[in-house]
Amino acid sequence: MKSWQCEPVPVLPGQGLALRLFDTATREIRPTAPGKTAAMYVCGITPYDATHIGHAATYVAFDVLQRSWRDSGHEVKYVQNVTDIDDPLLERAVALGQDWRAIAERETEVFREDMNALNVIPPAYYIGAVEAIPSVADHVARLQELGAVYPVENDLYFSVHADPRFGSVTQLSEAQMIAEFTERGGDPARVGKRHPLDCLVWQAARPNEPAWDTHLGHGRPGWHIECVAIALDYLGIPIDVQGGGSDLAFPHHEMGTSEAQVLSTSWPYARHYVHTAMVAWQGHKMSKSRGNLVFVSHLRRDGVDPMAIRLALLAHHYRGDWTWTQEGLFAAVERLACWRAATAVSSGPSATPLLKRVRELLSDDMQTPTALDAIDHWASEANAIGGSDNGAPSQVAKICDSLLGVRLA
Ligand code: 5CA
Ligand code: ZN
């Protein structure tokens, strides 16, 4: 699938520090240890009602992660999917009386435009679920050969306990898993399943729903196996980072991990599971199902500078839930103006200590709020008393662009 464009990332003097990140599976901040090339898979949108601020916060967080890896000398192989066939998309199509493909295409295009405006580095491979169907069918067939898949009526289910490590990503109790599975679209009570937590990998065609012909029959993929097939095809195992919002840790990443570990007879699927916090609005998690959404495209249409949106997101640490507010956006607009004024002149306070400090903060589990404070400090001094270091302001602009993705020029 077509991805999007972004401006080249400026290269900074010296090299960034090795990135340490919180890993959901081990519940600690550990060094990411990628080889020369770091492999990252981030779960993409289900393309209806995109791009809301929650989506944007998640993709901007992984963009900062990628920038930090690049700054410390790694190449990054980044893969993202688009869930362009799934129940919620079909439900929306019925509600709007529109073709599901038209909705998916339109919303994916809005997402691309928003990502471009927010200066998010595109994935090297941007893969739709529909285009991955032949691969999904192959992976399901392989799971069948391994004895990890069984039929329920005409659908196919994966036995999650075929992976002895099932549960190790989120470490929830079985009761918690069943509760979350129910809440997040799972079907623990379906008659014919061998275990309530077993998950759908292939759904046989249903009346008035799209379906594809494969060697598994006429149908469409389950959700988790879609991401696993794409990640295994384009990255291989282990990947360095499996990313997404915290709402995906269970069941999506837990079950996908077990599918991948059975398929590859190896573990771990991912060295780090990185989960971003949920952004709320009007008292609840911003979500398409609830409809409490603030759209990036609407803010842009109303004249908000996308770099101010980006700064409003970066003002929150990626692991702490937070609420979107007008005040937060206004503060970001002011901050952007202050940074632009400070970097529009030819000399200022030295950029060298600032670069060191920002690198330290970002390498330590991506402390973006404190990194913004450090830049504020430099900018206030620059605006109040100036400085004699020629070229420092343009160096600082480069730091903001390269490490935070905030373009000031
Ligand atoms: N297509 C699947 C992933 S394979 C999906 O979850 N799509 S989504 O459109 O619902 O979400 C896209 C990404 O945005 C996911 O990583 C999700 O965790 C994240 N996300 C959704 N809502 C929020 C929110 N309110 N705050 C932060 N991130 C969110
Ligand atoms: Zn996914």
Coordinates of C-alpha atoms and ligand atoms in Angstrom, one line a residue:
M1 CA 0.0 0.0 0.0
K2 CA 1.2 3.5 -0.7
S3 CA 2.8 5.1 2.4
W4 CA 3.4 8.9 2.8
Q5 CA 6.3 11.4 2.5
C6 CA 8.3 13.2 5.1
E7 CA 11.1 15.7 5.1
P8 CA 14.6 14.3 5.4
V9 CA 15.8 13.9 9.0
P10 CA 18.7 16.2 9.8
V11 CA 21.9 14.5 11.1
L12 CA 23.3 15.9 14.3
P13 CA 26.9 16.1 15.4
G14 CA 28.2 13.1 17.4
Q15 CA 26.0 10.3 18.3
G16 CA 23.0 9.7 20.5
L17 CA 23.0 7.3 23.5
A18 CA 21.6 3.8 23.4
L19 CA 17.8 3.9 23.9
R20 CA 16.3 2.5 27.0
L21 CA 12.6 1.8 27.0
F22 CA 9.9 0.3 29.3
D23 CA 9.0 -3.2 28.2
T24 CA 5.5 -4.4 29.1
A25 CA 6.6 -8.0 29.3
T26 CA 9.4 -7.6 31.8
R27 CA 7.9 -4.4 33.4
E28 CA 11.2 -2.6 33.5
I29 CA 13.1 0.0 31.6
R30 CA 15.7 -2.0 29.7
P31 CA 18.2 -1.0 26.9
T32 CA 16.9 -1.7 23.4
A33 CA 19.7 -3.7 21.8
P34 CA 19.2 -3.5 18.1
G35 CA 21.9 -4.6 15.8
K36 CA 22.9 -2.3 13.0
T37 CA 19.2 -2.4 11.8
A38 CA 16.4 -2.1 14.3
A39 CA 13.1 -3.8 13.4
M40 CA 9.9 -2.1 14.6
Y41 CA 6.3 -3.1 14.0
V42 CA 3.6 -0.7 15.1
C43 CA 0.0 -1.6 14.8
G44 CA -1.8 0.7 12.3
I45 CA -5.3 2.2 12.2
T46 CA -8.5 0.5 11.4
P47 CA -9.5 3.1 8.8
Y48 CA -12.6 4.8 9.9
D49 CA -12.7 8.0 11.9
A50 CA -9.0 8.7 11.5
T51 CA -6.9 10.5 12.6
H52 CA -7.9 11.3 16.1
I53 CA -5.5 12.8 18.7
G54 CA -5.1 9.4 20.4
H55 CA -3.9 7.9 17.2
A56 CA -1.6 10.9 16.6
A57 CA -0.1 10.6 20.1
T58 CA 0.7 6.9 19.5
Y59 CA 2.3 7.4 16.1
V60 CA 4.3 10.4 17.2
A61 CA 5.6 8.5 20.2
F62 CA 6.9 5.7 17.9
D63 CA 8.3 8.4 15.6
V64 CA 10.4 9.8 18.5
L65 CA 11.5 6.3 19.2
Q66 CA 12.7 5.8 15.6
R67 CA 14.4 9.2 15.6
S68 CA 16.3 8.3 18.8
W69 CA 17.5 5.0 17.2
R70 CA 18.6 6.8 14.1
D71 CA 20.5 9.3 16.1
S72 CA 22.4 6.5 17.9
G73 CA 23.5 5.2 14.5
H74 CA 20.9 2.5 13.7
E75 CA 19.0 2.0 10.5
V76 CA 15.4 1.4 11.2
K77 CA 13.2 -1.1 9.4
Y78 CA 9.7 0.1 10.2
V79 CA 6.5 -1.8 9.3
Q80 CA 2.9 -0.8 9.9
N81 CA -0.4 -2.3 8.9
V82 CA -3.8 -1.0 8.0
T83 CA -6.7 -3.1 9.2
D84 CA -8.7 -2.4 6.1
I85 CA -11.1 -5.3 6.6
D86 CA -12.6 -5.9 10.1
D87 CA -16.0 -6.0 11.8
P88 CA -16.0 -2.3 13.0
L89 CA -15.3 -1.1 9.5
L90 CA -18.2 -3.2 8.1
E91 CA -20.5 -2.0 10.8
R92 CA -19.6 1.6 10.0
A93 CA -20.2 1.0 6.3
V94 CA -23.7 -0.3 7.1
A95 CA -24.4 2.7 9.4
L96 CA -23.3 5.2 6.7
G97 CA -24.8 3.3 3.8
Q98 CA -21.4 3.4 2.1
D99 CA -19.0 0.9 0.6
W100 CA -16.5 -0.4 3.2
R101 CA -13.7 0.0 0.6
A102 CA -14.5 3.6 -0.1
I103 CA -14.5 4.4 3.7
A104 CA -11.2 2.5 4.2
E105 CA -9.5 4.3 1.2
R106 CA -10.8 7.7 2.2
E107 CA -9.8 7.4 5.9
T108 CA -6.4 5.9 5.1
E109 CA -5.7 8.9 2.8
V110 CA -6.7 11.3 5.6
F111 CA -4.3 9.4 7.9
R112 CA -1.5 9.7 5.4
E113 CA -2.1 13.5 5.0
D114 CA -2.1 13.9 8.8
M115 CA 1.0 11.8 9.3
N116 CA 2.8 13.9 6.6
A117 CA 1.6 17.1 8.3
L118 CA 2.8 15.9 11.7
N119 CA 6.2 15.1 10.2
V120 CA 6.0 11.4 11.1
I121 CA 8.6 9.3 9.3
P122 CA 6.7 6.8 7.1
P123 CA 7.1 3.0 7.5
A124 CA 9.2 1.3 4.9
Y125 CA 6.4 -1.1 4.4
Y126 CA 2.8 0.0 4.8
I127 CA 0.6 -3.1 4.4
G128 CA -3.1 -3.5 4.2
A129 CA -4.9 -6.5 5.7
V130 CA -6.6 -7.2 2.4
E131 CA -3.3 -7.3 0.5
A132 CA -1.9 -9.6 3.2
I133 CA -4.7 -12.2 2.9
P134 CA -2.7 -14.8 0.9
S135 CA 0.1 -14.6 3.5
V136 CA -2.4 -14.8 6.3
A137 CA -3.9 -18.0 4.7
D138 CA -0.4 -19.5 4.4
H139 CA 0.4 -18.8 8.1
V140 CA -3.0 -20.2 9.2
A141 CA -2.3 -23.3 7.1
R142 CA 1.1 -23.7 8.8
L143 CA -0.5 -23.4 12.2
Q144 CA -2.9 -26.1 11.1
E145 CA 0.0 -28.4 10.2
L146 CA 1.4 -27.8 13.6
G147 CA -1.8 -28.9 15.2
A148 CA -2.5 -25.5 16.7
V149 CA -5.7 -24.7 14.9
Y150 CA -9.1 -26.3 15.0
P151 CA -12.5 -25.6 13.4
V152 CA -15.6 -24.3 15.1
E153 CA -18.4 -24.7 12.5
N154 CA -16.6 -23.3 9.4
D155 CA -14.3 -20.8 11.3
L156 CA -10.8 -21.6 12.5
Y157 CA -9.4 -21.0 16.0
F158 CA -5.9 -20.9 17.3
S159 CA -5.2 -22.8 20.6
V160 CA -3.5 -20.2 22.5
H161 CA -2.0 -22.8 24.9
A162 CA -0.1 -24.3 21.9
D163 CA 2.4 -21.7 23.1
P164 CA 3.6 -22.7 26.5
R165 CA 4.5 -19.0 27.1
F166 CA 1.0 -17.7 26.4
G167 CA 0.3 -14.9 28.9
S168 CA 3.9 -13.8 29.3
V169 CA 3.4 -10.4 27.6
T170 CA 0.7 -9.1 30.0
Q171 CA 0.9 -11.6 32.8
L172 CA -2.8 -11.3 33.5
S173 CA -4.7 -13.9 35.5
E174 CA -7.0 -16.1 33.5
A175 CA -10.1 -14.3 34.9
Q176 CA -8.6 -10.9 33.9
M177 CA -7.8 -12.2 30.4
I178 CA -11.4 -13.5 29.9
A179 CA -12.8 -10.2 31.2
E180 CA -10.6 -8.2 28.8
F181 CA -11.2 -10.5 25.9
T182 CA -14.9 -10.1 26.3
E183 CA -14.6 -6.3 26.6
R184 CA -12.4 -6.1 23.5
G185 CA -14.5 -8.0 21.0
G186 CA -13.4 -11.5 21.9
D187 CA -15.8 -14.5 22.1
P188 CA -14.9 -16.5 25.2
A189 CA -18.4 -18.1 25.4
R190 CA -18.6 -19.4 21.9
V191 CA -19.9 -23.0 21.8
G192 CA -17.4 -25.4 20.3
K193 CA -14.2 -23.6 21.4
R194 CA -11.8 -25.8 23.3
H195 CA -10.7 -23.0 25.6
P196 CA -12.5 -19.6 26.1
L197 CA -9.3 -17.7 25.2
D198 CA -8.7 -19.4 21.9
C199 CA -8.8 -16.8 19.1
L200 CA -10.2 -16.6 15.6
V201 CA -7.7 -16.9 12.8
W202 CA -10.0 -17.4 9.9
Q203 CA -13.6 -16.5 9.6
A204 CA -15.7 -18.3 7.0
A205 CA -17.8 -16.1 4.7
R206 CA -21.0 -14.7 6.1
P207 CA -24.0 -13.4 4.2
N208 CA -23.6 -9.9 2.8
E209 CA -20.0 -9.7 4.0
P210 CA -16.8 -9.5 1.9
A211 CA -14.8 -12.8 1.6
W212 CA -11.8 -14.0 -0.3
D213 CA -11.1 -17.4 -1.9
T214 CA -8.0 -19.1 -0.4
H215 CA -6.9 -22.6 0.3
L216 CA -8.6 -22.3 3.7
G217 CA -12.0 -21.7 1.9
H218 CA -14.0 -18.6 1.3
G219 CA -13.6 -16.1 4.1
R220 CA -11.4 -13.5 5.8
P221 CA -8.7 -13.3 8.4
G222 CA -8.9 -12.9 12.1
W223 CA -7.3 -9.8 13.6
H224 CA -4.2 -10.9 15.5
I225 CA -2.9 -13.2 12.7
E226 CA -3.0 -10.3 10.3
C227 CA -0.3 -8.4 12.2
V228 CA 1.7 -11.5 12.8
A229 CA 1.8 -12.5 9.2
I230 CA 2.8 -9.1 8.1
A231 CA 5.5 -8.8 10.8
L232 CA 7.0 -12.2 10.1
D233 CA 7.0 -11.6 6.3
Y234 CA 8.7 -8.2 6.4
L235 CA 10.8 -8.3 9.6
G236 CA 11.2 -11.9 10.9
I237 CA 11.5 -12.9 14.5
P238 CA 12.6 -11.5 16.9
I239 CA 11.5 -7.9 16.2
D240 CA 13.1 -5.3 18.4
V241 CA 9.9 -3.4 19.2
Q242 CA 6.2 -4.4 18.9
G243 CA 4.3 -1.2 19.4
G244 CA 0.8 0.1 19.8
G245 CA -1.5 1.7 22.3
S246 CA -2.0 0.1 25.7
D247 CA -5.4 -1.1 24.6
L248 CA -3.7 -3.5 22.3
A249 CA -1.5 -5.3 24.9
F250 CA -4.3 -7.7 25.6
P251 CA -5.6 -9.6 23.7
H252 CA -4.0 -8.4 20.5
H253 CA -0.3 -8.5 21.3
E254 CA -0.6 -11.4 23.8
M255 CA -2.4 -13.6 21.3
G256 CA -0.4 -12.5 18.3
T257 CA 2.8 -13.2 20.2
S258 CA 1.7 -16.8 20.8
E259 CA 0.7 -17.3 17.2
A260 CA 4.2 -16.0 16.1
Q261 CA 6.0 -18.1 18.7
V262 CA 4.2 -21.3 17.6
L263 CA 4.8 -20.5 13.9
S264 CA 8.5 -19.8 14.3
T265 CA 9.1 -22.3 17.2
S266 CA 11.2 -19.6 18.8
W267 CA 10.8 -16.8 21.3
P268 CA 10.5 -14.0 22.1
Y269 CA 8.5 -12.6 19.3
A270 CA 9.5 -9.1 20.3
R271 CA 12.4 -8.0 22.5
H272 CA 10.4 -5.0 23.7
Y273 CA 6.6 -4.5 23.9
V274 CA 6.1 -0.8 23.9
H275 CA 2.7 0.5 24.8
T276 CA 1.5 4.1 24.6
A277 CA -0.9 5.6 27.1
M278 CA -4.5 6.4 26.2
V279 CA -5.5 10.0 25.5
A280 CA -8.9 10.9 26.9
W281 CA -11.4 13.6 26.0
Q282 CA -14.7 14.5 27.7
G283 CA -13.9 12.1 30.5
H284 CA -13.3 9.0 28.5
K285 CA -10.6 7.4 26.4
M286 CA -10.9 9.0 23.0
S287 CA -12.4 6.2 20.9
K288 CA -14.1 5.7 17.6
S289 CA -16.8 3.5 19.3
R290 CA -17.7 6.2 21.8
G291 CA -17.3 9.0 19.2
N292 CA -15.6 11.5 21.6
L293 CA -13.0 12.5 19.0
V294 CA -10.8 15.4 18.2
F295 CA -9.4 15.1 14.7
V296 CA -6.0 16.2 13.5
S297 CA -7.5 17.1 10.1
H298 CA -10.2 19.4 11.8
L299 CA -7.6 21.2 13.8
R300 CA -5.5 21.7 10.7
R301 CA -8.5 22.9 8.7
D302 CA -9.1 25.4 11.5
G303 CA -5.6 26.8 11.0
V304 CA -3.7 25.1 13.8
D305 CA -0.1 24.6 12.9
P306 CA 0.6 20.8 12.9
M307 CA 3.9 21.5 14.7
A308 CA 1.8 22.9 17.6
I309 CA -0.3 19.7 17.6
R310 CA 3.0 17.7 17.7
L311 CA 4.3 19.8 20.6
A312 CA 1.0 19.4 22.5
L313 CA 1.4 15.7 22.2
L314 CA 5.1 15.6 23.2
A315 CA 4.3 17.6 26.3
H316 CA 3.0 14.4 27.8
H317 CA 5.1 11.3 28.6
Y318 CA 4.1 8.5 26.3
R319 CA 3.3 6.1 29.2
G320 CA 1.0 8.3 31.3
D321 CA -2.7 8.6 30.4
W322 CA -3.7 12.2 29.8
T323 CA -6.6 14.4 28.6
W324 CA -6.5 16.6 25.5
T325 CA -7.4 20.2 26.4
Q326 CA -7.6 23.5 24.5
E327 CA -5.2 25.0 27.2
G328 CA -2.6 22.3 26.3
L329 CA -2.9 23.2 22.6
F330 CA -2.7 27.0 23.3
A331 CA 0.4 26.4 25.5
A332 CA 1.9 24.4 22.6
V333 CA 1.2 27.3 20.1
E334 CA 3.0 29.7 22.5
R335 CA 5.9 27.4 22.9
L336 CA 6.2 27.0 19.2
A337 CA 6.3 30.8 18.7
C338 CA 8.9 31.1 21.4
W339 CA 11.1 28.5 19.9
R340 CA 10.7 30.0 16.4
A341 CA 11.7 33.4 17.6
A342 CA 14.7 32.1 19.4
T343 CA 16.0 30.1 16.4
A344 CA 15.3 32.7 13.8
V345 CA 18.4 34.8 14.6
S346 CA 22.0 34.1 13.8
S347 CA 23.6 33.8 17.3
G348 CA 22.5 32.6 20.7
P349 CA 23.6 30.5 23.7
S350 CA 25.6 27.4 22.9
A351 CA 23.6 24.4 21.6
T352 CA 26.1 21.8 22.7
P353 CA 24.9 21.3 26.4
L354 CA 21.4 21.3 25.1
L355 CA 22.0 18.6 22.6
K356 CA 23.7 16.5 25.3
R357 CA 20.7 17.0 27.7
V358 CA 18.0 16.3 25.1
R359 CA 19.8 13.1 24.1
E360 CA 20.1 12.0 27.7
L361 CA 16.4 12.6 28.4
L362 CA 15.1 10.9 25.2
S363 CA 17.4 7.9 25.6
D364 CA 15.9 7.4 29.1
D365 CA 12.5 6.0 28.2
M366 CA 11.7 9.0 25.9
Q367 CA 11.2 11.8 28.5
T368 CA 9.8 14.2 26.0
P369 CA 8.2 16.6 28.5
T370 CA 11.5 17.3 30.2
A371 CA 13.2 17.6 26.8
L372 CA 10.7 20.3 25.9
D373 CA 11.5 22.0 29.2
A374 CA 15.2 22.0 28.4
I375 CA 14.6 23.6 25.0
D376 CA 12.3 26.2 26.7
H377 CA 15.1 27.0 29.0
W378 CA 17.5 27.6 26.1
A379 CA 14.9 29.5 24.2
S380 CA 14.0 31.9 27.1
E381 CA 17.6 32.7 27.6
A382 CA 18.1 33.2 23.9
N383 CA 15.1 35.5 23.6
A384 CA 15.9 37.4 26.9
I385 CA 19.6 37.9 26.7
G386 CA 20.8 36.3 23.4
G387 CA 24.2 34.8 23.2
S388 CA 27.4 34.9 21.2
D389 CA 27.5 31.5 19.7
N390 CA 27.2 31.9 16.0
G391 CA 25.0 29.3 14.4
A392 CA 23.6 28.0 17.7
P393 CA 20.0 28.9 16.8
S394 CA 20.1 26.9 13.6
Q395 CA 21.8 24.0 15.5
V396 CA 18.9 24.1 18.0
A397 CA 16.3 24.1 15.2
K398 CA 18.1 21.0 13.8
I399 CA 17.9 19.3 17.2
C400 CA 14.2 20.0 17.4
D401 CA 13.7 18.7 13.9
S402 CA 15.9 15.6 14.1
L403 CA 15.1 14.3 17.6
L404 CA 11.5 15.6 18.2
G405 CA 10.3 16.0 14.6
V406 CA 9.3 19.6 15.3
R407 CA 10.2 21.7 12.3
L408 CA 10.7 25.3 13.2
A409 CA 11.7 26.8 9.8
Ligands
5CA1 N1 -6.0 -1.7 13.6 C1 -5.8 -2.0 15.0 C2 -4.4 -2.4 15.3 S1 -3.8 -3.7 14.4 C3 -6.2 -0.8 15.8 O1 -6.2 -0.9 17.0 N2 -6.6 0.3 15.1 S2 -7.2 1.6 15.8 O2 -7.5 2.5 14.7 O3 -8.2 1.4 16.7 O4 -6.0 2.2 16.6 C4 -4.8 2.6 16.0 C5 -3.7 2.8 17.1 O5 -4.1 4.0 17.9 C6 -3.5 1.7 18.0 O6 -2.1 1.5 18.3 C7 -4.3 2.1 19.3 O7 -3.8 1.5 20.4 C8 -4.0 3.6 19.2 N3 -5.1 4.3 19.9 C9 -6.4 4.2 19.8 N4 -7.1 5.1 20.6 C10 -6.2 5.7 21.3 C11 -6.2 6.7 22.3 N5 -7.3 7.3 22.8 N6 -5.0 7.2 22.8 C12 -3.8 6.7 22.4 N7 -3.7 5.8 21.4 C13 -4.9 5.3 20.9
ZN2 ZN -2.0 -5.0 15.2

